[in-house]
mmCIF file of C-alpha atoms in Angstrom:
data_model
loop_
_atom_site.group_PDB
_atom_site.id
_atom_site.type_symbol
_atom_site.label_atom_id
_atom_site.label_comp_id
_atom_site.label_asym_id
_atom_site.label_seq_id
_atom_site.Cartn_x
_atom_site.Cartn_y
_atom_site.Cartn_z
ATOM 1 C CA MET A 69 -11.646 91.199 84.922
ATOM 2 C CA LEU A 70 -8.781 90.256 82.608
ATOM 3 C CA ILE A 71 -7.861 93.914 82.075
ATOM 4 C CA ALA A 72 -7.812 94.497 85.840
ATOM 5 C CA LEU A 73 -5.589 91.451 86.352
ATOM 6 C CA LEU A 74 -3.162 92.644 83.679
ATOM 7 C CA ALA A 75 -3.121 96.147 85.232
ATOM 8 C CA VAL A 76 -2.293 94.657 88.647
ATOM 9 C CA LEU A 77 0.527 92.643 87.083
ATOM 10 C CA GLY A 78 1.872 95.806 85.465
ATOM 11 C CA VAL A 79 1.141 94.902 81.863
ATOM 12 C CA ASP A 80 0.280 97.921 79.769
ATOM 13 C CA LEU A 81 -2.995 97.637 77.836
ATOM 14 C CA ALA A 82 -1.298 99.142 74.780
ATOM 15 C CA VAL A 83 1.144 96.211 74.694
ATOM 16 C CA VAL A 84 -1.734 93.744 74.751
ATOM 17 C CA ALA A 85 -3.529 95.654 71.969
ATOM 18 C CA VAL A 86 -0.401 95.739 69.774
ATOM 19 C CA PHE A 87 0.203 92.009 70.321
ATOM 20 C CA ALA A 88 -3.411 91.213 69.403
ATOM 21 C CA ALA A 89 -3.139 93.367 66.267
ATOM 22 C CA VAL A 90 0.086 91.624 65.214
ATOM 23 C CA VAL A 91 -1.433 88.153 65.690
ATOM 24 C CA TYR A 92 -4.619 89.105 63.817
ATOM 25 C CA GLY A 93 -2.625 90.682 60.968
ATOM 26 C CA ARG A 94 -0.371 87.644 60.703
ATOM 27 C CA LYS A 95 -3.385 85.304 60.554
ATOM 28 C CA ARG A 96 -4.920 87.377 57.793
ATOM 29 C CA TRP A 97 -1.634 87.358 55.845
ATOM 30 C CA VAL A 98 -1.159 83.574 56.246
ATOM 31 C CA LYS A 99 -4.736 82.820 55.137
ATOM 32 C CA ARG A 100 -4.283 84.913 51.968
ATOM 33 C CA GLN A 101 -1.176 83.094 50.760
ATOM 34 C CA PRO A 102 -1.741 81.381 47.393
ATOM 35 C CA GLY A 103 -2.837 77.793 47.983
ATOM 36 C CA ALA A 104 -3.215 78.163 51.769
ATOM 37 C CA PHE A 105 -5.465 75.732 53.612
ATOM 38 C CA ARG A 106 -6.457 75.280 57.252
ATOM 39 C CA GLY A 107 -5.761 71.895 58.743
ATOM 40 C CA ALA A 108 -3.862 69.771 61.209
ATOM 41 C CA VAL A 109 -0.565 67.879 61.059
ATOM 42 C CA ARG A 110 1.127 65.170 63.092
ATOM 43 C CA ILE A 111 4.208 62.971 62.893
ATOM 44 C CA GLU A 112 3.458 59.292 62.540
ATOM 45 C CA SER A 113 7.056 58.119 62.778
ATOM 46 C CA GLY A 114 10.479 59.704 62.753
ATOM 47 C CA ASN A 115 11.262 63.296 63.677
ATOM 48 C CA VAL A 116 10.462 66.697 62.159
ATOM 49 C CA HIS A 117 11.679 69.565 64.317
ATOM 50 C CA GLY A 118 8.701 71.440 65.783
ATOM 51 C CA LEU A 119 6.029 68.784 65.227
ATOM 52 C CA ARG A 120 4.629 66.178 67.587
ATOM 53 C CA SER A 121 2.761 62.900 67.303
ATOM 54 C CA LYS A 122 -0.464 64.669 68.377
ATOM 55 C CA TRP A 123 -2.511 66.690 65.878
ATOM 56 C CA SER A 124 -1.361 70.333 65.718
ATOM 57 C CA ARG A 125 -3.547 72.975 64.110
ATOM 58 C CA GLY A 126 -2.401 75.590 61.660
ATOM 59 C CA TYR A 127 -2.245 76.591 58.022
ATOM 60 C CA GLY A 128 -0.279 74.984 55.229
ATOM 61 C CA HIS A 129 0.685 75.791 51.672
ATOM 62 C CA TRP A 130 2.958 74.139 49.164
ATOM 63 C CA VAL A 131 6.097 75.662 47.695
ATOM 64 C CA ARG A 132 7.117 73.145 45.037
ATOM 65 C CA ASP A 133 7.489 69.862 46.965
ATOM 66 C CA ILE A 134 7.893 71.478 50.399
ATOM 67 C CA LEU A 135 4.913 71.855 52.710
ATOM 68 C CA VAL A 136 5.221 75.119 54.637
ATOM 69 C CA TRP A 137 3.268 74.650 57.861
ATOM 70 C CA THR A 138 2.431 77.675 60.022
ATOM 71 C CA LYS A 139 1.573 76.563 63.551
ATOM 72 C CA ALA A 140 -1.429 77.933 65.425
ATOM 73 C CA PRO A 141 -2.358 79.712 67.663
ATOM 74 C CA PHE A 142 -0.040 82.679 67.067
ATOM 75 C CA LEU A 143 1.065 81.699 63.526
ATOM 76 C CA LEU A 144 4.509 83.154 64.120
ATOM 77 C CA ARG A 145 6.589 80.073 63.283
ATOM 78 C CA ASN A 146 6.869 78.177 60.009
ATOM 79 C CA ILE A 147 7.903 74.542 59.782
ATOM 80 C CA LEU A 148 9.226 73.192 56.492
ATOM 81 C CA ILE A 149 8.350 69.603 55.594
ATOM 82 C CA PRO A 150 10.204 68.473 52.441
ATOM 83 C CA ALA A 151 8.002 65.753 50.986
ATOM 84 C CA ASP A 152 9.602 62.956 48.989
ATOM 85 C CA ALA A 153 6.313 61.217 48.224
ATOM 86 C CA LEU A 154 2.632 61.168 49.008
ATOM 87 C CA THR A 155 1.933 57.552 49.899
ATOM 88 C CA GLN A 156 -1.694 57.587 50.974
ATOM 89 C CA GLN A 157 -4.887 59.617 50.810
ATOM 90 C CA ARG A 158 -7.809 58.549 52.973
ATOM 91 C CA PRO A 159 -10.846 59.911 54.776
ATOM 92 C CA ALA A 160 -10.230 60.580 58.450
ATOM 93 C CA GLN A 161 -11.650 58.108 60.925
ATOM 94 C CA HIS A 162 -14.506 59.220 63.161
ATOM 95 C CA HIS A 163 -13.142 61.709 65.758
ATOM 96 C CA GLU A 164 -9.545 61.240 64.564
ATOM 97 C CA VAL A 165 -9.127 64.952 63.934
ATOM 98 C CA ARG A 166 -11.684 67.565 64.964
ATOM 99 C CA ARG A 167 -12.943 70.929 63.721
ATOM 100 C CA LEU A 168 -12.249 70.240 60.038
ATOM 101 C CA GLY A 169 -15.768 69.503 58.868
ATOM 102 C CA ASP A 170 -17.744 66.289 58.745
ATOM 103 C CA GLU A 171 -15.319 64.150 56.744
ATOM 104 C CA PRO A 172 -11.793 65.565 56.610
ATOM 105 C CA THR A 173 -9.218 64.072 54.271
ATOM 106 C CA VAL A 174 -5.833 62.854 55.522
ATOM 107 C CA ILE A 175 -2.732 62.477 53.368
ATOM 108 C CA ARG A 176 0.463 60.715 54.366
ATOM 109 C CA LEU A 177 3.760 62.339 53.401
ATOM 110 C CA GLU A 178 7.132 60.658 53.495
ATOM 111 C CA THR A 179 10.300 62.644 54.077
ATOM 112 C CA ASP A 180 13.901 61.455 54.356
ATOM 113 C CA ASP A 181 13.587 60.409 57.982
ATOM 114 C CA ALA A 182 9.914 60.801 58.945
ATOM 115 C CA VAL A 183 6.327 60.110 57.987
ATOM 116 C CA ALA A 184 3.805 62.914 58.536
ATOM 117 C CA GLU A 185 0.033 63.020 58.215
ATOM 118 C CA VAL A 186 -1.765 66.198 57.171
ATOM 119 C CA ALA A 187 -5.533 66.644 57.423
ATOM 120 C CA ALA A 188 -7.795 69.265 55.859
ATOM 121 C CA LYS A 189 -11.430 69.793 54.929
ATOM 122 C CA THR A 190 -12.683 67.720 52.027
ATOM 123 C CA ASP A 191 -13.309 70.990 50.146
ATOM 124 C CA ASN A 192 -9.554 71.690 50.228
ATOM 125 C CA VAL A 193 -8.314 68.342 48.867
ATOM 126 C CA ALA A 194 -6.731 69.932 45.781
ATOM 127 C CA LEU A 195 -4.795 72.384 47.983
ATOM 128 C CA LEU A 196 -3.884 69.616 50.422
ATOM 129 C CA MET A 197 -2.455 67.413 47.669
ATOM 130 C CA GLY A 198 -0.281 70.250 46.356
ATOM 131 C CA PRO A 199 2.211 69.120 43.693
ATOM 132 C CA TYR A 200 0.958 65.524 43.976
ATOM 133 C CA HIS A 201 -2.521 66.449 42.716
ATOM 134 C CA HIS A 202 -1.492 66.021 39.081
ATOM 135 C CA PRO A 203 1.270 63.448 38.506
ATOM 136 C CA LEU A 204 4.109 64.566 36.286
ATOM 137 C CA ASN A 205 4.397 63.076 32.820
ATOM 138 C CA PRO A 206 7.816 61.308 32.646
ATOM 139 C CA ASP A 207 8.010 61.777 28.845
ATOM 140 C CA VAL A 208 7.974 65.583 29.068
ATOM 141 C CA ARG A 209 11.106 67.533 29.998
ATOM 142 C CA TYR A 210 10.156 70.291 32.437
ATOM 143 C CA PRO A 211 12.235 73.496 32.699
ATOM 144 C CA GLY A 212 14.964 73.240 35.309
ATOM 145 C CA THR A 213 15.156 69.438 35.314
ATOM 146 C CA PRO A 214 18.445 67.807 34.330
ATOM 147 C CA THR A 215 18.615 65.720 31.178
ATOM 148 C CA GLY A 216 18.976 62.003 31.770
ATOM 149 C CA THR A 217 21.948 61.155 29.562
#
């Protein structure tokens, strides 16, 4: 039925097949990124270009202190969320966010001008926390950090 409708509209089946292959390949590539996790994100207050106050599905992974969020369903657009601090980790309320297991975990990230919440399965808490999973030791000088003189 769908193929007949597309043929009537003049859409070539080869174009649909190529588009489906690109989307499937992109999803496979995004899922295989180091530290990638499936989840949902929303803006609690402020503004991050490309995100809304309703839960949006996708995949995330951390690059230093920046959460790279790839929005579903086509996974063609990345949104960068530079996190200044992780201020809260909590279990999700009943039916707050769906399709992430029985008890998803929600973290609250603060940026310069917004507060975002990111949810993931409880199994992926270490990936969800990213660089905030292990707090830095202030007595150790890490490579690339300026000296405090």
